[in-house]
PDB file of C-alpha atoms and ligand atoms in Angstrom:
ATOM      1  CA  MET A   1     -82.956  39.374 -90.130  1.00  0.00           C
ATOM      2  CA  SER A   2     -80.013  41.574 -89.698  1.00  0.00           C
ATOM      3  CA  VAL A   3     -79.988  45.043 -91.523  1.00  0.00           C
ATOM      4  CA  GLU A   4     -77.083  47.548 -91.537  1.00  0.00           C
ATOM      5  CA  ILE A   5     -78.392  51.136 -91.212  1.00  0.00           C
ATOM      6  CA  PHE A   6     -75.881  52.539 -88.547  1.00  0.00           C
ATOM      7  CA  LYS A   7     -73.658  54.328 -90.989  1.00  0.00           C
ATOM      8  CA  THR A   8     -76.338  56.002 -92.985  1.00  0.00           C
ATOM      9  CA  THR A   9     -76.836  59.725 -92.894  1.00  0.00           C
ATOM     10  CA  GLU A  10     -80.337  59.249 -91.375  1.00  0.00           C
ATOM     11  CA  VAL A  11     -79.014  57.509 -88.385  1.00  0.00           C
ATOM     12  CA  GLN A  12     -75.937  59.582 -87.846  1.00  0.00           C
ATOM     13  CA  ASP A  13     -77.922  62.777 -88.135  1.00  0.00           C
ATOM     14  CA  PHE A  14     -80.435  61.147 -85.606  1.00  0.00           C
ATOM     15  CA  LEU A  15     -77.703  60.504 -83.160  1.00  0.00           C
ATOM     16  CA  ARG A  16     -76.671  64.197 -83.246  1.00  0.00           C
ATOM     17  CA  LEU A  17     -80.217  65.187 -82.776  1.00  0.00           C
ATOM     18  CA  ALA A  18     -80.793  62.896 -79.885  1.00  0.00           C
ATOM     19  CA  SER A  19     -77.669  64.203 -78.294  1.00  0.00           C
ATOM     20  CA  GLY A  20     -78.523  67.691 -78.370  1.00  0.00           C
ATOM     21  CA  LEU A  21     -75.564  68.614 -80.669  1.00  0.00           C
ATOM     22  CA  ASP A  22     -77.914  70.626 -82.845  1.00  0.00           C
ATOM     23  CA  GLN A  23     -78.998  72.642 -79.835  1.00  0.00           C
ATOM     24  CA  ASP A  24     -77.286  75.760 -78.305  1.00  0.00           C
ATOM     25  CA  GLY A  25     -78.349  75.110 -74.639  1.00  0.00           C
ATOM     26  CA  GLY A  26     -77.049  72.383 -72.256  1.00  0.00           C
ATOM     27  CA  ASN A  27     -73.616  71.084 -71.269  1.00  0.00           C
ATOM     28  CA  PRO A  28     -71.179  70.355 -74.106  1.00  0.00           C
ATOM     29  CA  ARG A  29     -69.174  67.766 -72.182  1.00  0.00           C
ATOM     30  CA  THR A  30     -72.472  65.989 -71.512  1.00  0.00           C
ATOM     31  CA  LYS A  31     -73.528  66.188 -75.040  1.00  0.00           C
ATOM     32  CA  LYS A  32     -70.178  64.821 -76.103  1.00  0.00           C
ATOM     33  CA  ILE A  33     -70.261  61.894 -73.751  1.00  0.00           C
ATOM     34  CA  VAL A  34     -74.015  60.937 -74.425  1.00  0.00           C
ATOM     35  CA  HIS A  35     -73.373  61.192 -78.144  1.00  0.00           C
ATOM     36  CA  ARG A  36     -70.436  58.792 -77.962  1.00  0.00           C
ATOM     37  CA  ILE A  37     -72.030  56.336 -75.665  1.00  0.00           C
ATOM     38  CA  LEU A  38     -75.391  56.302 -77.539  1.00  0.00           C
ATOM     39  CA  SER A  39     -73.391  55.864 -80.868  1.00  0.00           C
ATOM     40  CA  ASP A  40     -71.485  52.989 -79.425  1.00  0.00           C
ATOM     41  CA  LEU A  41     -74.831  51.511 -78.235  1.00  0.00           C
ATOM     42  CA  PHE A  42     -76.624  51.898 -81.522  1.00  0.00           C
ATOM     43  CA  LYS A  43     -73.526  50.293 -83.125  1.00  0.00           C
ATOM     44  CA  ALA A  44     -73.623  47.252 -80.696  1.00  0.00           C
ATOM     45  CA  ILE A  45     -77.262  46.846 -81.328  1.00  0.00           C
ATOM     46  CA  GLU A  46     -76.693  46.701 -85.022  1.00  0.00           C
ATOM     47  CA  ASP A  47     -73.406  44.436 -84.861  1.00  0.00           C
ATOM     48  CA  LEU A  48     -74.804  42.046 -82.292  1.00  0.00           C
ATOM     49  CA  ASN A  49     -78.345  42.060 -83.827  1.00  0.00           C
ATOM     50  CA  VAL A  50     -79.563  42.868 -80.262  1.00  0.00           C
ATOM     51  CA  THR A  51     -83.524  41.929 -80.337  1.00  0.00           C
ATOM     52  CA  SER A  52     -86.274  44.141 -78.757  1.00  0.00           C
ATOM     53  CA  ASP A  53     -86.698  41.467 -76.165  1.00  0.00           C
ATOM     54  CA  GLU A  54     -83.244  41.703 -75.080  1.00  0.00           C
ATOM     55  CA  TYR A  55     -83.097  45.555 -75.137  1.00  0.00           C
ATOM     56  CA  TRP A  56     -86.408  45.909 -73.010  1.00  0.00           C
ATOM     57  CA  ALA A  57     -84.958  43.188 -70.524  1.00  0.00           C
ATOM     58  CA  GLY A  58     -81.901  45.597 -70.264  1.00  0.00           C
ATOM     59  CA  ILE A  59     -84.145  48.607 -69.472  1.00  0.00           C
ATOM     60  CA  ALA A  60     -86.034  46.692 -66.816  1.00  0.00           C
ATOM     61  CA  TYR A  61     -82.755  45.684 -65.392  1.00  0.00           C
ATOM     62  CA  LEU A  62     -81.479  49.280 -65.276  1.00  0.00           C
ATOM     63  CA  ASN A  63     -84.668  50.202 -63.255  1.00  0.00           C
ATOM     64  CA  GLN A  64     -84.135  47.270 -60.832  1.00  0.00           C
ATOM     65  CA  LEU A  65     -80.476  48.246 -60.419  1.00  0.00           C
ATOM     66  CA  GLY A  66     -81.539  51.817 -59.427  1.00  0.00           C
ATOM     67  CA  ALA A  67     -84.536  50.630 -57.054  1.00  0.00           C
ATOM     68  CA  ARG A  68     -82.080  48.245 -55.201  1.00  0.00           C
ATOM     69  CA  GLY A  69     -79.438  50.892 -55.187  1.00  0.00           C
ATOM     70  CA  GLU A  70     -76.724  48.637 -56.653  1.00  0.00           C
ATOM     71  CA  ALA A  71     -75.237  50.738 -59.483  1.00  0.00           C
ATOM     72  CA  GLY A  72     -72.266  51.271 -57.262  1.00  0.00           C
ATOM     73  CA  LEU A  73     -71.884  47.545 -56.817  1.00  0.00           C
ATOM     74  CA  LEU A  74     -72.216  46.607 -60.448  1.00  0.00           C
ATOM     75  CA  SER A  75     -69.610  49.209 -61.236  1.00  0.00           C
ATOM     76  CA  PRO A  76     -66.685  47.365 -59.452  1.00  0.00           C
ATOM     77  CA  GLY A  77     -68.255  43.945 -60.438  1.00  0.00           C
ATOM     78  CA  LEU A  78     -67.811  44.876 -64.208  1.00  0.00           C
ATOM     79  CA  GLY A  79     -64.324  46.028 -63.622  1.00  0.00           C
ATOM     80  CA  LEU A  80     -64.859  49.828 -64.298  1.00  0.00           C
ATOM     81  CA  ASP A  81     -63.514  50.811 -60.825  1.00  0.00           C
ATOM     82  CA  ARG A  82     -60.498  48.850 -61.400  1.00  0.00           C
ATOM     83  CA  TYR A  83     -60.168  50.313 -64.883  1.00  0.00           C
ATOM     84  CA  PHE A  84     -59.908  53.878 -63.365  1.00  0.00           C
ATOM     85  CA  ASP A  85     -57.285  52.769 -61.156  1.00  0.00           C
ATOM     86  CA  MET A  86     -55.473  51.248 -64.114  1.00  0.00           C
ATOM     87  CA  ARG A  87     -55.700  54.656 -65.944  1.00  0.00           C
ATOM     88  CA  MET A  88     -54.490  56.489 -62.907  1.00  0.00           C
ATOM     89  CA  ASP A  89     -51.475  54.156 -62.773  1.00  0.00           C
ATOM     90  CA  ALA A  90     -50.868  54.691 -66.362  1.00  0.00           C
ATOM     91  CA  GLU A  91     -51.142  58.476 -65.998  1.00  0.00           C
ATOM     92  CA  ASP A  92     -48.547  58.311 -63.062  1.00  0.00           C
ATOM     93  CA  ALA A  93     -46.213  56.096 -65.203  1.00  0.00           C
ATOM     94  CA  ALA A  94     -46.510  58.493 -68.162  1.00  0.00           C
ATOM     95  CA  LEU A  95     -45.605  61.540 -65.739  1.00  0.00           C
ATOM     96  CA  GLY A  96     -42.901  59.557 -63.978  1.00  0.00           C
ATOM     97  CA  VAL A  97     -44.655  59.927 -60.746  1.00  0.00           C
ATOM     98  CA  GLU A  98     -43.570  57.434 -58.121  1.00  0.00           C
ATOM     99  CA  ILE A  99     -46.343  55.661 -56.269  1.00  0.00           C
ATOM    100  CA  GLY A 100     -45.828  54.345 -52.799  1.00  0.00           C
ATOM    101  CA  THR A 101     -48.637  52.054 -51.521  1.00  0.00           C
ATOM    102  CA  PRO A 102     -50.589  50.928 -54.422  1.00  0.00           C
ATOM    103  CA  ARG A 103     -54.119  52.498 -54.809  1.00  0.00           C
ATOM    104  CA  THR A 104     -57.112  50.301 -55.107  1.00  0.00           C
ATOM    105  CA  ILE A 105     -60.902  50.978 -55.387  1.00  0.00           C
ATOM    106  CA  GLU A 106     -63.006  52.821 -52.899  1.00  0.00           C
ATOM    107  CA  GLY A 107     -66.068  50.779 -53.080  1.00  0.00           C
ATOM    108  CA  PRO A 108     -69.563  52.174 -52.481  1.00  0.00           C
ATOM    109  CA  LEU A 109     -69.654  51.978 -48.567  1.00  0.00           C
ATOM    110  CA  TYR A 110     -67.608  54.758 -47.112  1.00  0.00           C
ATOM    111  CA  VAL A 111     -69.416  57.136 -44.789  1.00  0.00           C
ATOM    112  CA  ALA A 112     -67.978  60.542 -44.008  1.00  0.00           C
ATOM    113  CA  GLY A 113     -67.951  61.884 -40.348  1.00  0.00           C
ATOM    114  CA  ALA A 114     -66.465  59.062 -38.424  1.00  0.00           C
ATOM    115  CA  PRO A 115     -65.220  59.866 -34.993  1.00  0.00           C
ATOM    116  CA  VAL A 116     -61.689  61.207 -35.024  1.00  0.00           C
ATOM    117  CA  GLU A 117     -59.079  59.641 -32.618  1.00  0.00           C
ATOM    118  CA  GLN A 118     -55.452  60.531 -31.922  1.00  0.00           C
ATOM    119  CA  GLY A 119     -52.842  57.679 -32.766  1.00  0.00           C
ATOM    120  CA  PHE A 120     -55.162  54.675 -31.571  1.00  0.00           C
ATOM    121  CA  ALA A 121     -58.916  53.973 -31.957  1.00  0.00           C
ATOM    122  CA  ARG A 122     -61.056  51.055 -31.089  1.00  0.00           C
ATOM    123  CA  LEU A 123     -63.133  50.497 -34.151  1.00  0.00           C
ATOM    124  CA  ASP A 124     -65.596  47.839 -32.893  1.00  0.00           C
ATOM    125  CA  ASP A 125     -67.974  48.260 -30.001  1.00  0.00           C
ATOM    126  CA  GLY A 126     -67.531  44.695 -28.749  1.00  0.00           C
ATOM    127  CA  SER A 127     -71.026  43.785 -29.874  1.00  0.00           C
ATOM    128  CA  ASP A 128     -69.880  41.410 -32.635  1.00  0.00           C
ATOM    129  CA  LYS A 129     -69.338  38.252 -30.451  1.00  0.00           C
ATOM    130  CA  ALA A 130     -68.265  35.952 -33.472  1.00  0.00           C
ATOM    131  CA  GLY A 131     -65.374  38.394 -33.960  1.00  0.00           C
ATOM    132  CA  HIS A 132     -61.699  37.652 -33.540  1.00  0.00           C
ATOM    133  CA  PRO A 133     -59.727  40.393 -32.011  1.00  0.00           C
ATOM    134  CA  LEU A 134     -57.502  42.317 -34.482  1.00  0.00           C
ATOM    135  CA  ILE A 135     -54.639  44.757 -33.798  1.00  0.00           C
ATOM    136  CA  MET A 136     -53.392  46.676 -36.854  1.00  0.00           C
ATOM    137  CA  HIS A 137     -50.772  49.293 -36.929  1.00  0.00           C
ATOM    138  CA  GLY A 138     -48.108  50.900 -38.905  1.00  0.00           C
ATOM    139  CA  THR A 139     -46.396  54.058 -39.966  1.00  0.00           C
ATOM    140  CA  VAL A 140     -47.432  56.525 -42.483  1.00  0.00           C
ATOM    141  CA  TYR A 141     -44.407  57.560 -44.677  1.00  0.00           C
ATOM    142  CA  GLY A 142     -44.156  60.724 -46.806  1.00  0.00           C
ATOM    143  CA  ALA A 143     -42.748  60.817 -50.303  1.00  0.00           C
ATOM    144  CA  ASN A 144     -39.461  61.750 -48.790  1.00  0.00           C
ATOM    145  CA  GLY A 145     -39.385  58.538 -46.972  1.00  0.00           C
ATOM    146  CA  LYS A 146     -39.916  60.092 -43.445  1.00  0.00           C
ATOM    147  CA  PRO A 147     -42.820  59.277 -41.051  1.00  0.00           C
ATOM    148  CA  VAL A 148     -45.649  61.839 -41.338  1.00  0.00           C
ATOM    149  CA  PRO A 149     -47.135  63.000 -38.163  1.00  0.00           C
ATOM    150  CA  ASN A 150     -50.789  64.366 -38.208  1.00  0.00           C
ATOM    151  CA  ALA A 151     -51.586  62.281 -41.255  1.00  0.00           C
ATOM    152  CA  THR A 152     -55.266  61.156 -41.372  1.00  0.00           C
ATOM    153  CA  VAL A 153     -56.025  57.495 -41.693  1.00  0.00           C
ATOM    154  CA  GLU A 154     -59.609  56.796 -42.289  1.00  0.00           C
ATOM    155  CA  VAL A 155     -60.489  53.123 -41.893  1.00  0.00           C
ATOM    156  CA  TRP A 156     -63.647  51.195 -42.498  1.00  0.00           C
ATOM    157  CA  HIS A 157     -64.510  47.534 -42.650  1.00  0.00           C
ATOM    158  CA  ALA A 158     -67.483  44.965 -42.313  1.00  0.00           C
ATOM    159  CA  ASN A 159     -68.371  42.787 -39.394  1.00  0.00           C
ATOM    160  CA  THR A 160     -68.436  38.958 -39.320  1.00  0.00           C
ATOM    161  CA  LYS A 161     -71.575  38.803 -41.271  1.00  0.00           C
ATOM    162  CA  GLY A 162     -70.084  40.919 -44.072  1.00  0.00           C
ATOM    163  CA  PHE A 163     -72.113  43.939 -43.263  1.00  0.00           C
ATOM    164  CA  TYR A 164     -70.996  47.686 -42.743  1.00  0.00           C
ATOM    165  CA  SER A 165     -72.549  50.000 -40.330  1.00  0.00           C
ATOM    166  CA  HIS A 166     -74.995  52.322 -42.021  1.00  0.00           C
ATOM    167  CA  PHE A 167     -75.673  49.563 -44.717  1.00  0.00           C
ATOM    168  CA  ASP A 168     -76.431  46.656 -42.529  1.00  0.00           C
ATOM    169  CA  PRO A 169     -79.821  45.201 -43.308  1.00  0.00           C
ATOM    170  CA  THR A 170     -80.086  43.505 -40.044  1.00  0.00           C
ATOM    171  CA  GLY A 171     -80.072  46.910 -38.205  1.00  0.00           C
ATOM    172  CA  GLU A 172     -77.727  45.455 -35.633  1.00  0.00           C
ATOM    173  CA  GLN A 173     -74.803  47.942 -35.851  1.00  0.00           C
ATOM    174  CA  GLN A 174     -74.483  51.365 -34.331  1.00  0.00           C
ATOM    175  CA  PRO A 175     -73.637  54.302 -36.421  1.00  0.00           C
ATOM    176  CA  PHE A 176     -69.908  54.425 -37.248  1.00  0.00           C
ATOM    177  CA  ASN A 177     -69.281  50.894 -35.855  1.00  0.00           C
ATOM    178  CA  MET A 178     -66.018  49.798 -37.473  1.00  0.00           C
ATOM    179  CA  ARG A 179     -65.250  53.135 -38.936  1.00  0.00           C
ATOM    180  CA  ARG A 180     -62.777  55.559 -37.497  1.00  0.00           C
ATOM    181  CA  THR A 181     -60.550  58.451 -38.408  1.00  0.00           C
ATOM    182  CA  ILE A 182     -57.103  58.126 -36.788  1.00  0.00           C
ATOM    183  CA  VAL A 183     -54.479  60.958 -36.624  1.00  0.00           C
ATOM    184  CA  THR A 184     -50.965  59.686 -36.863  1.00  0.00           C
ATOM    185  CA  ASP A 185     -48.783  60.475 -33.823  1.00  0.00           C
ATOM    186  CA  ALA A 186     -45.484  62.345 -33.612  1.00  0.00           C
ATOM    187  CA  GLN A 187     -43.713  59.266 -35.084  1.00  0.00           C
ATOM    188  CA  GLY A 188     -46.265  58.944 -37.963  1.00  0.00           C
ATOM    189  CA  ARG A 189     -47.839  55.916 -36.342  1.00  0.00           C
ATOM    190  CA  TYR A 190     -51.395  54.643 -36.410  1.00  0.00           C
ATOM    191  CA  LYS A 191     -52.878  51.814 -34.534  1.00  0.00           C
ATOM    192  CA  PHE A 192     -56.327  50.406 -34.041  1.00  0.00           C
ATOM    193  CA  GLN A 193     -58.026  47.585 -32.264  1.00  0.00           C
ATOM    194  CA  SER A 194     -60.953  45.949 -34.035  1.00  0.00           C
ATOM    195  CA  ILE A 195     -62.147  42.419 -35.135  1.00  0.00           C
ATOM    196  CA  VAL A 196     -60.981  40.556 -38.278  1.00  0.00           C
ATOM    197  CA  PRO A 197     -63.587  41.358 -40.861  1.00  0.00           C
ATOM    198  CA  VAL A 198     -65.084  38.604 -43.001  1.00  0.00           C
ATOM    199  CA  GLY A 199     -65.645  38.654 -46.812  1.00  0.00           C
ATOM    200  CA  TYR A 200     -68.995  39.325 -48.192  1.00  0.00           C
ATOM    201  CA  GLY A 201     -70.951  38.923 -51.485  1.00  0.00           C
ATOM    202  CA  CYS A 202     -73.388  40.831 -53.361  1.00  0.00           C
ATOM    203  CA  PRO A 203     -77.030  40.432 -52.211  1.00  0.00           C
ATOM    204  CA  PRO A 204     -77.838  37.012 -53.656  1.00  0.00           C
ATOM    205  CA  ASP A 205     -81.395  38.203 -54.839  1.00  0.00           C
ATOM    206  CA  GLY A 206     -80.058  41.489 -56.185  1.00  0.00           C
ATOM    207  CA  PRO A 207     -79.546  42.604 -59.903  1.00  0.00           C
ATOM    208  CA  THR A 208     -75.840  42.683 -59.482  1.00  0.00           C
ATOM    209  CA  GLN A 209     -75.678  38.941 -58.662  1.00  0.00           C
ATOM    210  CA  ALA A 210     -78.426  38.369 -61.331  1.00  0.00           C
ATOM    211  CA  LEU A 211     -75.978  39.734 -63.973  1.00  0.00           C
ATOM    212  CA  LEU A 212     -73.008  37.873 -62.578  1.00  0.00           C
ATOM    213  CA  ASN A 213     -74.964  34.533 -62.706  1.00  0.00           C
ATOM    214  CA  GLN A 214     -75.417  35.377 -66.417  1.00  0.00           C
ATOM    215  CA  LEU A 215     -71.746  35.845 -66.803  1.00  0.00           C
ATOM    216  CA  GLY A 216     -70.963  32.606 -64.982  1.00  0.00           C
ATOM    217  CA  ARG A 217     -69.052  34.620 -62.254  1.00  0.00           C
ATOM    218  CA  HIS A 218     -69.436  34.633 -58.432  1.00  0.00           C
ATOM    219  CA  GLY A 219     -70.058  37.976 -56.479  1.00  0.00           C
ATOM    220  CA  ASN A 220     -67.844  37.538 -53.465  1.00  0.00           C
ATOM    221  CA  ARG A 221     -65.096  39.487 -52.169  1.00  0.00           C
ATOM    222  CA  PRO A 222     -62.323  38.453 -49.732  1.00  0.00           C
ATOM    223  CA  ALA A 223     -62.285  39.886 -46.315  1.00  0.00           C
ATOM    224  CA  HIS A 224     -60.524  43.362 -46.489  1.00  0.00           C
ATOM    225  CA  ILE A 225     -60.097  46.799 -44.804  1.00  0.00           C
ATOM    226  CA  HIS A 226     -60.456  50.014 -46.607  1.00  0.00           C
ATOM    227  CA  PHE A 227     -58.352  53.134 -46.069  1.00  0.00           C
ATOM    228  CA  PHE A 228     -58.273  56.759 -47.103  1.00  0.00           C
ATOM    229  CA  VAL A 229     -54.908  58.368 -46.076  1.00  0.00           C
ATOM    230  CA  THR A 230     -54.420  62.147 -46.275  1.00  0.00           C
ATOM    231  CA  ALA A 231     -51.582  64.204 -45.339  1.00  0.00           C
ATOM    232  CA  GLU A 232     -50.304  67.793 -46.045  1.00  0.00           C
ATOM    233  CA  GLY A 233     -48.052  67.946 -49.214  1.00  0.00           C
ATOM    234  CA  HIS A 234     -49.297  64.486 -50.498  1.00  0.00           C
ATOM    235  CA  ARG A 235     -51.939  62.978 -52.592  1.00  0.00           C
ATOM    236  CA  LYS A 236     -54.823  61.330 -51.012  1.00  0.00           C
ATOM    237  CA  LEU A 237     -54.452  57.471 -51.052  1.00  0.00           C
ATOM    238  CA  THR A 238     -57.518  55.273 -51.433  1.00  0.00           C
ATOM    239  CA  THR A 239     -56.683  51.794 -50.695  1.00  0.00           C
ATOM    240  CA  GLN A 240     -57.668  48.516 -49.116  1.00  0.00           C
ATOM    241  CA  ILE A 241     -55.739  45.478 -47.555  1.00  0.00           C
ATOM    242  CA  ASN A 242     -56.899  41.984 -48.031  1.00  0.00           C
ATOM    243  CA  ILE A 243     -56.840  39.543 -44.987  1.00  0.00           C
ATOM    244  CA  ASP A 244     -54.153  37.100 -45.598  1.00  0.00           C
ATOM    245  CA  GLY A 245     -55.297  33.517 -46.056  1.00  0.00           C
ATOM    246  CA  ASP A 246     -58.760  34.466 -47.303  1.00  0.00           C
ATOM    247  CA  PRO A 247     -59.360  31.867 -50.053  1.00  0.00           C
ATOM    248  CA  LEU A 248     -60.771  34.617 -52.339  1.00  0.00           C
ATOM    249  CA  VAL A 249     -57.661  36.958 -51.930  1.00  0.00           C
ATOM    250  CA  PHE A 250     -56.910  36.700 -55.607  1.00  0.00           C
ATOM    251  CA  ASP A 251     -60.288  35.977 -56.635  1.00  0.00           C
ATOM    252  CA  ASP A 252     -62.308  39.134 -55.953  1.00  0.00           C
ATOM    253  CA  PHE A 253     -65.269  39.832 -57.801  1.00  0.00           C
ATOM    254  CA  ALA A 254     -64.536  43.652 -57.512  1.00  0.00           C
ATOM    255  CA  TYR A 255     -60.937  43.184 -58.618  1.00  0.00           C
ATOM    256  CA  ALA A 256     -59.465  45.307 -55.729  1.00  0.00           C
ATOM    257  CA  THR A 257     -56.645  42.852 -54.730  1.00  0.00           C
ATOM    258  CA  ARG A 258     -53.380  43.944 -55.688  1.00  0.00           C
ATOM    259  CA  GLU A 259     -49.568  43.039 -54.933  1.00  0.00           C
ATOM    260  CA  GLY A 260     -48.486  44.881 -51.927  1.00  0.00           C
ATOM    261  CA  LEU A 261     -51.925  44.950 -50.248  1.00  0.00           C
ATOM    262  CA  VAL A 262     -51.936  41.482 -48.578  1.00  0.00           C
ATOM    263  CA  PRO A 263     -49.903  42.010 -45.444  1.00  0.00           C
ATOM    264  CA  PRO A 264     -49.268  39.004 -43.260  1.00  0.00           C
ATOM    265  CA  LEU A 265     -51.652  38.298 -40.559  1.00  0.00           C
ATOM    266  CA  VAL A 266     -49.912  36.878 -37.351  1.00  0.00           C
ATOM    267  CA  GLU A 267     -51.782  35.208 -34.627  1.00  0.00           C
ATOM    268  CA  ARG A 268     -50.469  36.386 -31.241  1.00  0.00           C
ATOM    269  CA  THR A 269     -51.019  33.843 -28.446  1.00  0.00           C
ATOM    270  CA  ASP A 270     -48.299  34.582 -26.089  1.00  0.00           C
ATOM    271  CA  ALA A 271     -48.842  36.238 -22.662  1.00  0.00           C
ATOM    272  CA  ALA A 272     -46.298  39.069 -23.487  1.00  0.00           C
ATOM    273  CA  SER A 273     -47.958  40.194 -26.724  1.00  0.00           C
ATOM    274  CA  ILE A 274     -51.408  40.116 -25.256  1.00  0.00           C
ATOM    275  CA  GLN A 275     -50.509  42.024 -22.234  1.00  0.00           C
ATOM    276  CA  ALA A 276     -48.457  44.469 -24.426  1.00  0.00           C
ATOM    277  CA  ASN A 277     -51.550  45.287 -26.463  1.00  0.00           C
ATOM    278  CA  GLY A 278     -53.991  45.378 -23.636  1.00  0.00           C
ATOM    279  CA  MET A 279     -55.854  42.400 -25.017  1.00  0.00           C
ATOM    280  CA  ALA A 280     -58.011  40.035 -23.096  1.00  0.00           C
ATOM    281  CA  GLY A 281     -56.636  36.875 -25.028  1.00  0.00           C
ATOM    282  CA  PRO A 282     -55.211  35.755 -28.455  1.00  0.00           C
ATOM    283  CA  PHE A 283     -55.605  38.130 -31.222  1.00  0.00           C
ATOM    284  CA  ALA A 284     -54.489  38.682 -34.901  1.00  0.00           C
ATOM    285  CA  GLU A 285     -51.847  41.285 -35.751  1.00  0.00           C
ATOM    286  CA  ILE A 286     -51.329  42.998 -38.893  1.00  0.00           C
ATOM    287  CA  VAL A 287     -48.527  45.436 -39.428  1.00  0.00           C
ATOM    288  CA  PHE A 288     -48.964  47.683 -42.558  1.00  0.00           C
ATOM    289  CA  ASP A 289     -46.945  50.740 -43.378  1.00  0.00           C
ATOM    290  CA  ILE A 290     -48.228  53.296 -45.696  1.00  0.00           C
ATOM    291  CA  ARG A 291     -46.283  55.232 -48.259  1.00  0.00           C
ATOM    292  CA  LEU A 292     -47.876  58.414 -49.719  1.00  0.00           C
ATOM    293  CA  SER A 293     -47.070  59.877 -52.980  1.00  0.00           C
ATOM    294  CA  ALA A 294     -46.163  63.586 -53.368  1.00  0.00           C
ATOM    295  CA  LEU A 295     -48.456  66.262 -55.048  1.00  0.00           C
ATOM    296  CA  VAL A 296     -47.853  66.681 -58.708  1.00  0.00           C
ATOM    297  CA  GLN A 297     -47.026  70.271 -59.360  1.00  0.00           C
ATOM    298  CA  GLY A 298     -48.409  71.309 -56.100  1.00  0.00           C
ATOM    299  CA  LEU A 299     -51.850  69.461 -56.783  1.00  0.00           C
ATOM    300  CA  ASP A 300     -53.478  66.261 -55.965  1.00  0.00           C
ATOM    301  CA  ASN A 301     -53.938  65.521 -59.737  1.00  0.00           C
ATOM    302  CA  GLN A 302     -55.990  62.448 -58.900  1.00  0.00           C
ATOM    303  CA  ILE A 303     -58.264  63.464 -56.290  1.00  0.00           C
ATOM    304  CA  VAL A 304     -61.773  61.774 -56.775  1.00  0.00           C
ATOM    305  CA  ASP A 305     -64.944  64.002 -55.928  1.00  0.00           C
ATOM    306  CA  ARG A 306     -67.860  61.614 -55.936  1.00  0.00           C
ATOM    307  CA  PRO A 307     -70.973  61.560 -54.113  1.00  0.00           C
ATOM    308  CA  ARG A 308     -70.500  59.932 -50.800  1.00  0.00           C
ATOM    309  CA  LEU A 309     -72.752  59.243 -47.794  1.00  0.00           C
ATOM    310  CA  ALA A 310     -72.260  61.532 -44.786  1.00  0.00           C
ATOM    311  CA  ALA A 311     -73.589  61.074 -41.197  1.00  0.00           C
TER     312      ALA A 311
HETATM  313 FE1  LIG B   1     -65.636  46.735 -48.606  1.00  0.00          FE
END
């Protein structure tokens, strides 16, 4: 049967007690957030008449999520990463801040410490034989519309099996394979050679996919390439481009696709292009210019300081 006790003084006092609001010690911000989330959870349990069996299935689920290290995967899957981007876009709109290249989610697979190269980098080590060669390049522009020399373009992407170095369950990839930091040249240009990445999905036997199954949703991403772009006097840009033509470009389980982040991919098969780029044969070319946004009152007001792997 369903009962209603949430609004009683007993339950409301109990929520304050459990959140430490009656205690002097601890962290006030943590108390405030825990009190709110706990209250919302208690209310949801009452409103939806959540059963004990359902609740304990949820607790077991959280343990599985942690044991598999998938909290950072479920987060974009449930749209929370996208929601933070929506909020930052709305903040910018409210402040009248002009955004250049759209931001999109970082995802959980960045690794700090990639080799730094000037102007050009080869990202892959040639070991992924199924890979179709890729040349990607563009110019980083500042908020004043001028090219930015010495901007830092950090780039990372998956191989043709959809795995990232440092997170590859096959153990096939060397550290920092398909990860580099490229410093733009005097004309603000960056360029890299790699292979066209392939989309990937959540581990099929993992807790993220299990929940998505319950929601009737798939857990796949279109092929994409991640970027952090930083330059003096500008806010750090976190973004991704999708590989044009991937059937999931606008059906990403992590909701990272945005207008302006699907640059055309052009197949180059002519001898002149092949020779000009020092390639051994046909390759795919993506041109993508990056437009940074200015600091806000001298600060990067949206910098995200989150735990990240470093190697
Ligand atoms: Fe990714």
